[in-house]
Amino acid sequence: MGGEFMDKKNITTVSVVIPCKNEVGYIKECLDSFINQSYPKELYEILVCDGFSTDGTQEIVKKYENNYKNIKLVLNEGITAPKGMNLGIRKSKADVIIIFGAHAYADKNFIKNNVELLMRDSSIGCVGGPIETLNSSSKGKSIALAMSSPFGVGNALFRYAKKETFVDTVAFGAYRRSVLDKIGYFDEELVRNQDDEINYRVVKSGYKILLSPNIKSYYYSRDSLKKLWRQYYQYGFWKVKVMQKHGKTASIRHLVPMAFVLTNILGLLLGLFFKPILILWGIEVLTYVLGDLIFSLKVSKKEKGVLKYIPIIFPILHISYGIGFLQGLLVFYIFKSKKSIENNKKISR
């Protein structure tokens, strides 16, 4: 059983670390997907690092822990996701660490394909796959489709890639334990963008990050426009902290929403006094609206009843991220407000 993974000279053990809090509606499907993996059960464990859930999540995980030897509940006193991730890594003695989300579930070959690709080449420090975003409501499906569109998320290939390629980041990454021990674990100061930041260090240390469509997972998107706004606002805000830490941004796509918001603000204000600027601003708005409508029509072909939401969702993704990024610049670079940082940490939890 396990063939290439059970060779005594080359046994690859795996720990799947799942930080979670209050995921009662999703944790069963998540754990069930790991119970039924094609990878040999004796070679992997699931560490659920729970931040003191109050909705019954812990009780569910405890039942799985009692029934399956390779599922373990770990209490995350630090509450936040990065502290849970690091707690799981420290508890693990495995060769490979996979970071997963409780709001998602994995394909049956998820662990197997991660290990095979990670062990293909010693220069590869992390691997991952595109996430298929799901939801059952019309609004949720609209959000899922927008988040899987290049117009919605730029060149964030882990949202929609169809070909194997090297990238700057992945979600639900699988890491060589030796790489994490070398570059350090997740930055616990970051409530969002922890994966982007650690993947930046992976690449900076000379390793490659491989994205492969053979690694399949499924993520349930938000079904609330308010929650979506808050989510992407926080992505933008904490991205600035990552940029401040490393002195540059990992990708130009992180700057585009900020530039979009800023040019709209300046275009409107300065356009009141300078007609050429007003004309240029008008061209920008019309171009964006046209792009919004074209891509909304394109992605809505896949699902009925979503066209009424998608033209609103694209601007939410871009504007909320851009505003968050601008506030992050003010908070981290100009005012250095500890109060604002703490408020944003509370919002993100």
Coordinates of C-alpha atoms in Angstrom, one line a residue:
M1 CA 0.0 0.0 0.0
G2 CA 1.3 3.5 -0.8
G3 CA 4.0 2.2 -3.2
E4 CA 6.4 5.1 -3.7
F5 CA 5.5 6.6 -0.3
M6 CA 6.2 3.5 1.7
D7 CA 9.7 2.9 0.5
K8 CA 11.8 2.6 3.7
K9 CA 14.5 4.9 2.2
N10 CA 12.0 7.6 1.3
I11 CA 8.9 7.7 3.6
T12 CA 7.2 11.0 3.3
T13 CA 5.0 11.9 6.3
V14 CA 2.5 14.7 6.2
S15 CA 0.7 17.0 8.7
V16 CA -2.3 18.9 7.5
V17 CA -2.7 21.9 9.7
I18 CA -6.2 23.5 9.8
P19 CA -6.6 26.7 11.8
C20 CA -10.3 27.3 12.5
K21 CA -12.8 29.1 14.7
N22 CA -16.6 28.7 14.6
E23 CA -16.8 26.6 11.5
V24 CA -19.7 24.3 12.6
G25 CA -21.3 24.4 9.1
Y26 CA -18.1 23.4 7.2
I27 CA -15.8 21.4 9.5
K28 CA -17.5 18.0 8.9
E29 CA -17.1 18.2 5.1
C30 CA -13.5 19.3 5.5
L31 CA -12.5 16.5 7.8
D32 CA -14.5 13.9 5.8
S33 CA -12.4 14.9 2.7
F34 CA -9.2 14.1 4.6
I35 CA -10.5 10.8 6.0
N36 CA -11.0 9.5 2.5
Q37 CA -7.6 10.4 1.0
S38 CA -5.8 8.1 -1.4
Y39 CA -2.5 8.7 0.5
P40 CA -1.6 6.0 3.1
K41 CA -3.4 6.9 6.4
E42 CA -0.4 5.9 8.5
L43 CA 1.7 8.6 6.8
Y44 CA -0.5 11.6 7.5
E45 CA -2.3 13.4 10.4
I46 CA -4.8 16.2 10.6
L47 CA -4.2 18.8 13.2
V48 CA -7.2 21.1 13.8
C49 CA -6.0 24.1 15.6
D50 CA -9.2 25.6 17.1
G51 CA -9.3 29.2 18.4
F52 CA -11.9 28.4 21.1
S53 CA -15.0 28.1 19.0
T54 CA -18.3 28.8 20.6
D55 CA -20.6 27.2 18.0
G56 CA -20.0 23.5 18.6
T57 CA -17.0 23.2 16.2
Q58 CA -14.8 21.8 19.0
E59 CA -17.3 19.1 19.9
I60 CA -17.5 17.9 16.3
V61 CA -13.7 17.7 16.0
K62 CA -13.5 15.8 19.3
K63 CA -15.9 13.1 17.9
Y64 CA -13.6 12.8 14.8
E65 CA -10.6 12.6 17.1
N66 CA -12.2 9.8 19.1
N67 CA -13.0 7.8 15.9
Y68 CA -9.8 8.4 13.9
K69 CA -6.3 8.0 15.1
N70 CA -4.8 10.6 12.7
I71 CA -7.1 13.5 13.6
K72 CA -6.1 15.6 16.5
L73 CA -7.7 18.7 18.2
V74 CA -5.2 21.3 19.2
L75 CA -6.4 24.3 21.3
N76 CA -5.2 27.6 19.9
E77 CA -5.0 30.0 22.8
G78 CA -3.7 32.7 20.5
I79 CA -7.0 32.6 18.6
T80 CA -5.8 34.0 15.3
A81 CA -5.1 31.9 12.2
P82 CA -1.3 32.5 12.0
K83 CA -0.9 31.5 15.7
G84 CA -2.9 28.4 15.0
M85 CA -0.8 27.6 11.9
N86 CA 2.4 27.9 13.9
L87 CA 1.1 25.9 16.8
G88 CA 0.3 23.1 14.4
I89 CA 3.7 23.2 12.7
R90 CA 5.4 23.0 16.1
K91 CA 3.2 20.1 17.1
S92 CA 4.1 18.3 13.9
K93 CA 7.2 16.1 13.2
A94 CA 6.2 15.4 9.6
D95 CA 8.3 15.9 6.5
V96 CA 5.6 18.0 4.8
I97 CA 3.3 20.6 6.2
I98 CA 0.1 21.4 4.4
I99 CA -1.9 24.5 5.5
F100 CA -5.6 24.1 4.8
G101 CA -8.8 26.0 5.6
A102 CA -11.8 24.7 7.6
H103 CA -14.1 26.6 5.1
A104 CA -13.0 24.2 2.4
Y105 CA -12.6 20.6 1.4
A106 CA -10.0 18.6 -0.5
D107 CA -10.0 16.2 -3.5
K108 CA -9.3 12.6 -2.6
N109 CA -5.8 12.8 -4.2
F110 CA -5.0 16.1 -2.6
I111 CA -2.2 14.9 -0.2
K112 CA -0.8 12.4 -2.7
N113 CA -0.5 15.0 -5.5
N114 CA 1.0 17.6 -3.2
V115 CA 3.7 15.2 -2.0
E116 CA 4.5 13.9 -5.5
L117 CA 5.0 17.4 -6.9
L118 CA 6.8 18.7 -3.9
M119 CA 9.3 15.8 -4.0
R120 CA 9.8 16.1 -7.8
D121 CA 12.6 18.7 -7.4
S122 CA 14.6 19.8 -4.3
S123 CA 14.4 23.4 -5.6
I124 CA 10.6 23.4 -5.1
G125 CA 9.9 24.7 -1.6
C126 CA 6.1 24.9 -1.8
V127 CA 3.3 23.6 -4.1
G128 CA -0.4 24.2 -4.3
G129 CA -3.3 24.1 -6.7
P130 CA -6.1 26.4 -8.0
I131 CA -9.0 26.6 -5.7
E132 CA -12.5 26.1 -7.0
T133 CA -14.8 28.6 -5.3
L134 CA -18.3 27.3 -4.4
N135 CA -21.5 28.6 -3.0
S136 CA -25.2 27.5 -3.1
S137 CA -27.0 30.8 -3.1
S138 CA -27.3 33.1 -6.2
K139 CA -25.4 35.8 -4.4
G140 CA -22.8 33.4 -3.2
K141 CA -22.4 31.9 -6.7
S142 CA -21.9 35.4 -8.0
I143 CA -19.1 36.1 -5.5
A144 CA -17.5 32.7 -6.4
L145 CA -17.6 33.4 -10.1
A146 CA -16.2 36.9 -9.6
M147 CA -13.4 35.6 -7.4
S148 CA -12.5 33.1 -10.1
S149 CA -12.2 35.7 -12.9
P150 CA -9.0 37.4 -14.1
F151 CA -11.0 40.7 -14.1
G152 CA -11.9 40.2 -10.5
V153 CA -8.5 39.0 -9.0
G154 CA -6.0 39.9 -11.7
N155 CA -3.1 37.4 -12.1
A156 CA -3.9 35.6 -8.9
L157 CA -3.5 32.3 -10.7
F158 CA -4.4 30.1 -7.7
R159 CA -8.0 31.2 -8.3
Y160 CA -8.3 30.0 -11.8
A161 CA -5.2 28.5 -13.4
K162 CA -5.5 25.6 -15.9
K163 CA -1.8 24.9 -16.5
E164 CA 1.1 23.9 -14.3
T165 CA 3.3 26.9 -13.7
F166 CA 5.6 28.6 -11.2
V167 CA 4.0 31.4 -9.2
D168 CA 4.7 33.9 -6.4
T169 CA 2.0 32.5 -4.1
V170 CA -0.6 29.8 -3.6
A171 CA -3.4 29.2 -1.1
F172 CA -3.4 26.0 1.0
G173 CA 0.3 25.5 0.3
A174 CA 2.3 22.4 1.0
Y175 CA 5.7 23.1 2.4
R176 CA 8.9 21.1 2.9
R177 CA 9.4 21.1 6.7
S178 CA 13.1 21.8 6.1
V179 CA 12.1 25.0 4.2
L180 CA 9.9 26.3 7.0
D181 CA 12.6 25.5 9.6
K182 CA 15.0 27.6 7.4
I183 CA 12.9 30.6 6.6
G184 CA 10.8 30.8 9.7
Y185 CA 7.1 30.1 10.3
F186 CA 4.0 32.4 9.7
D187 CA 4.1 36.0 10.8
E188 CA 1.8 36.1 13.8
E189 CA 1.4 39.9 13.6
L190 CA -0.5 39.5 10.3
V191 CA -4.2 38.7 10.7
R192 CA -4.5 38.5 6.9
N193 CA -2.1 37.8 4.0
Q194 CA 0.0 35.4 6.1
D195 CA 0.3 33.0 3.1
D196 CA 1.5 35.7 0.8
E197 CA 4.1 36.8 3.2
I198 CA 5.6 33.4 3.9
N199 CA 5.5 32.6 0.2
Y200 CA 7.5 35.7 -0.4
R201 CA 10.1 34.4 1.9
V202 CA 10.1 31.0 0.2
V203 CA 10.9 32.7 -3.1
K204 CA 13.4 35.1 -1.6
S205 CA 15.3 32.2 -0.1
G206 CA 15.8 30.7 -3.6
Y207 CA 13.0 28.1 -3.7
K208 CA 10.3 27.8 -6.3
I209 CA 6.5 27.7 -5.8
L210 CA 4.7 25.4 -8.1
L211 CA 1.0 25.7 -9.0
S212 CA -0.6 22.6 -10.5
P213 CA -4.2 22.0 -11.5
N214 CA -3.7 18.3 -10.3
I215 CA -3.9 19.6 -6.8
K216 CA -7.6 20.3 -6.3
S217 CA -9.5 21.8 -3.4
Y218 CA -12.9 23.5 -3.0
Y219 CA -13.6 26.7 -1.0
Y220 CA -16.9 28.1 0.1
S221 CA -17.0 31.9 -0.6
R222 CA -18.9 34.5 1.4
D223 CA -22.5 34.9 0.5
S224 CA -22.8 38.4 1.9
L225 CA -21.6 41.6 0.1
K226 CA -20.9 43.2 3.4
K227 CA -18.6 40.3 4.5
L228 CA -16.9 40.3 1.1
W229 CA -16.2 44.1 1.4
R230 CA -14.7 43.5 4.8
Q231 CA -12.6 40.5 3.6
Y232 CA -11.0 42.4 0.7
Y233 CA -10.6 45.6 2.6
Q234 CA -8.6 43.6 5.1
Y235 CA -6.6 42.0 2.4
G236 CA -5.6 45.4 1.1
F237 CA -4.9 46.8 4.6
W238 CA -2.6 43.9 5.7
K239 CA -0.9 43.7 2.3
V240 CA 0.8 47.1 3.2
K241 CA 2.2 45.5 6.4
V242 CA 3.7 42.7 4.2
M243 CA 5.1 45.3 1.9
Q244 CA 6.6 47.3 4.8
K245 CA 8.2 44.2 6.3
H246 CA 10.0 43.3 3.0
G247 CA 10.5 46.7 1.5
K248 CA 8.6 45.9 -1.7
T249 CA 5.5 44.2 -3.0
A250 CA 5.6 40.7 -4.4
S251 CA 3.4 41.5 -7.4
I252 CA 2.1 44.5 -9.3
R253 CA -1.4 43.2 -9.0
H254 CA -1.4 44.3 -5.3
L255 CA -1.0 47.9 -6.3
V256 CA -3.6 48.1 -9.1
P257 CA -6.8 48.5 -6.9
M258 CA -5.1 51.2 -4.9
A259 CA -4.1 53.0 -8.1
F260 CA -7.7 52.6 -9.3
V261 CA -9.2 54.2 -6.2
L262 CA -6.6 56.9 -6.0
T263 CA -7.0 58.0 -9.7
N264 CA -10.8 58.1 -9.3
I265 CA -10.5 60.3 -6.2
L266 CA -8.0 62.6 -7.7
G267 CA -9.7 62.6 -11.1
L268 CA -13.0 63.7 -9.6
L269 CA -11.5 66.4 -7.3
L270 CA -9.0 67.8 -9.8
G271 CA -11.4 67.4 -12.7
L272 CA -13.6 70.1 -11.0
F273 CA -10.8 72.6 -11.8
F274 CA -9.0 71.1 -14.9
K275 CA -11.2 70.0 -17.7
P276 CA -8.6 67.7 -19.4
I277 CA -8.3 65.7 -16.1
L278 CA -12.1 65.5 -15.9
I279 CA -12.1 64.0 -19.5
L280 CA -9.4 61.5 -18.6
W281 CA -11.3 60.5 -15.5
G282 CA -14.4 60.1 -17.5
I283 CA -12.6 57.8 -19.9
E284 CA -11.2 55.7 -17.0
V285 CA -14.7 55.3 -15.5
L286 CA -16.3 54.4 -18.9
T287 CA -13.5 51.9 -19.6
Y288 CA -14.0 50.3 -16.3
V289 CA -17.8 50.1 -16.6
L290 CA -17.4 48.6 -20.0
G291 CA -14.9 46.0 -18.7
D292 CA -17.2 45.3 -15.8
L293 CA -20.2 44.6 -18.1
I294 CA -18.2 42.5 -20.5
F295 CA -16.7 40.2 -17.9
S296 CA -20.0 40.1 -16.0
L297 CA -21.8 38.8 -19.1
K298 CA -19.0 36.4 -19.7
V299 CA -18.9 34.7 -16.3
S300 CA -22.7 34.8 -15.8
K301 CA -23.1 32.3 -18.7
K302 CA -22.1 29.6 -16.3
E303 CA -24.9 30.2 -13.9
K304 CA -28.5 31.5 -14.0
G305 CA -29.6 34.3 -11.8
V306 CA -26.1 35.8 -11.1
L307 CA -26.0 38.6 -13.6
K308 CA -27.8 41.0 -11.3
Y309 CA -25.0 40.7 -8.7
I310 CA -21.7 40.3 -10.6
P311 CA -21.5 43.9 -11.9
I312 CA -21.7 45.1 -8.3
I313 CA -19.3 42.4 -7.0
F314 CA -16.3 43.3 -9.3
P315 CA -16.2 47.0 -8.0
I316 CA -16.6 45.7 -4.4
L317 CA -13.5 43.5 -4.9
H318 CA -11.4 46.3 -6.4
I319 CA -12.6 49.3 -4.4
S320 CA -12.6 47.7 -0.9
Y321 CA -9.1 46.3 -1.5
G322 CA -7.9 49.7 -2.8
I323 CA -9.4 51.6 0.2
G324 CA -7.9 49.1 2.6
F325 CA -4.5 49.5 0.9
L326 CA -4.7 53.3 1.1
Q327 CA -5.6 53.2 4.8
G328 CA -2.8 50.7 5.4
L329 CA -0.3 53.2 3.9
L330 CA -1.6 55.8 6.3
V331 CA -1.6 53.6 9.3
F332 CA 1.8 51.8 8.8
Y333 CA 3.8 54.4 7.0
I334 CA 2.5 57.9 8.0
F335 CA 0.6 57.9 11.3
K336 CA 1.8 54.5 12.6
S337 CA -1.3 54.2 14.6
K338 CA -1.3 51.3 17.0
K339 CA -5.0 51.8 17.8
S340 CA -5.9 51.5 14.1
I341 CA -3.8 48.3 13.8
E342 CA -5.5 46.7 16.8
N343 CA -9.0 47.7 15.5
N344 CA -8.2 46.0 12.2
K345 CA -6.9 42.9 14.0
K346 CA -10.3 42.7 15.9
I347 CA -12.3 43.1 12.6
S348 CA -10.3 40.4 10.9
R349 CA -10.9 37.7 13.6

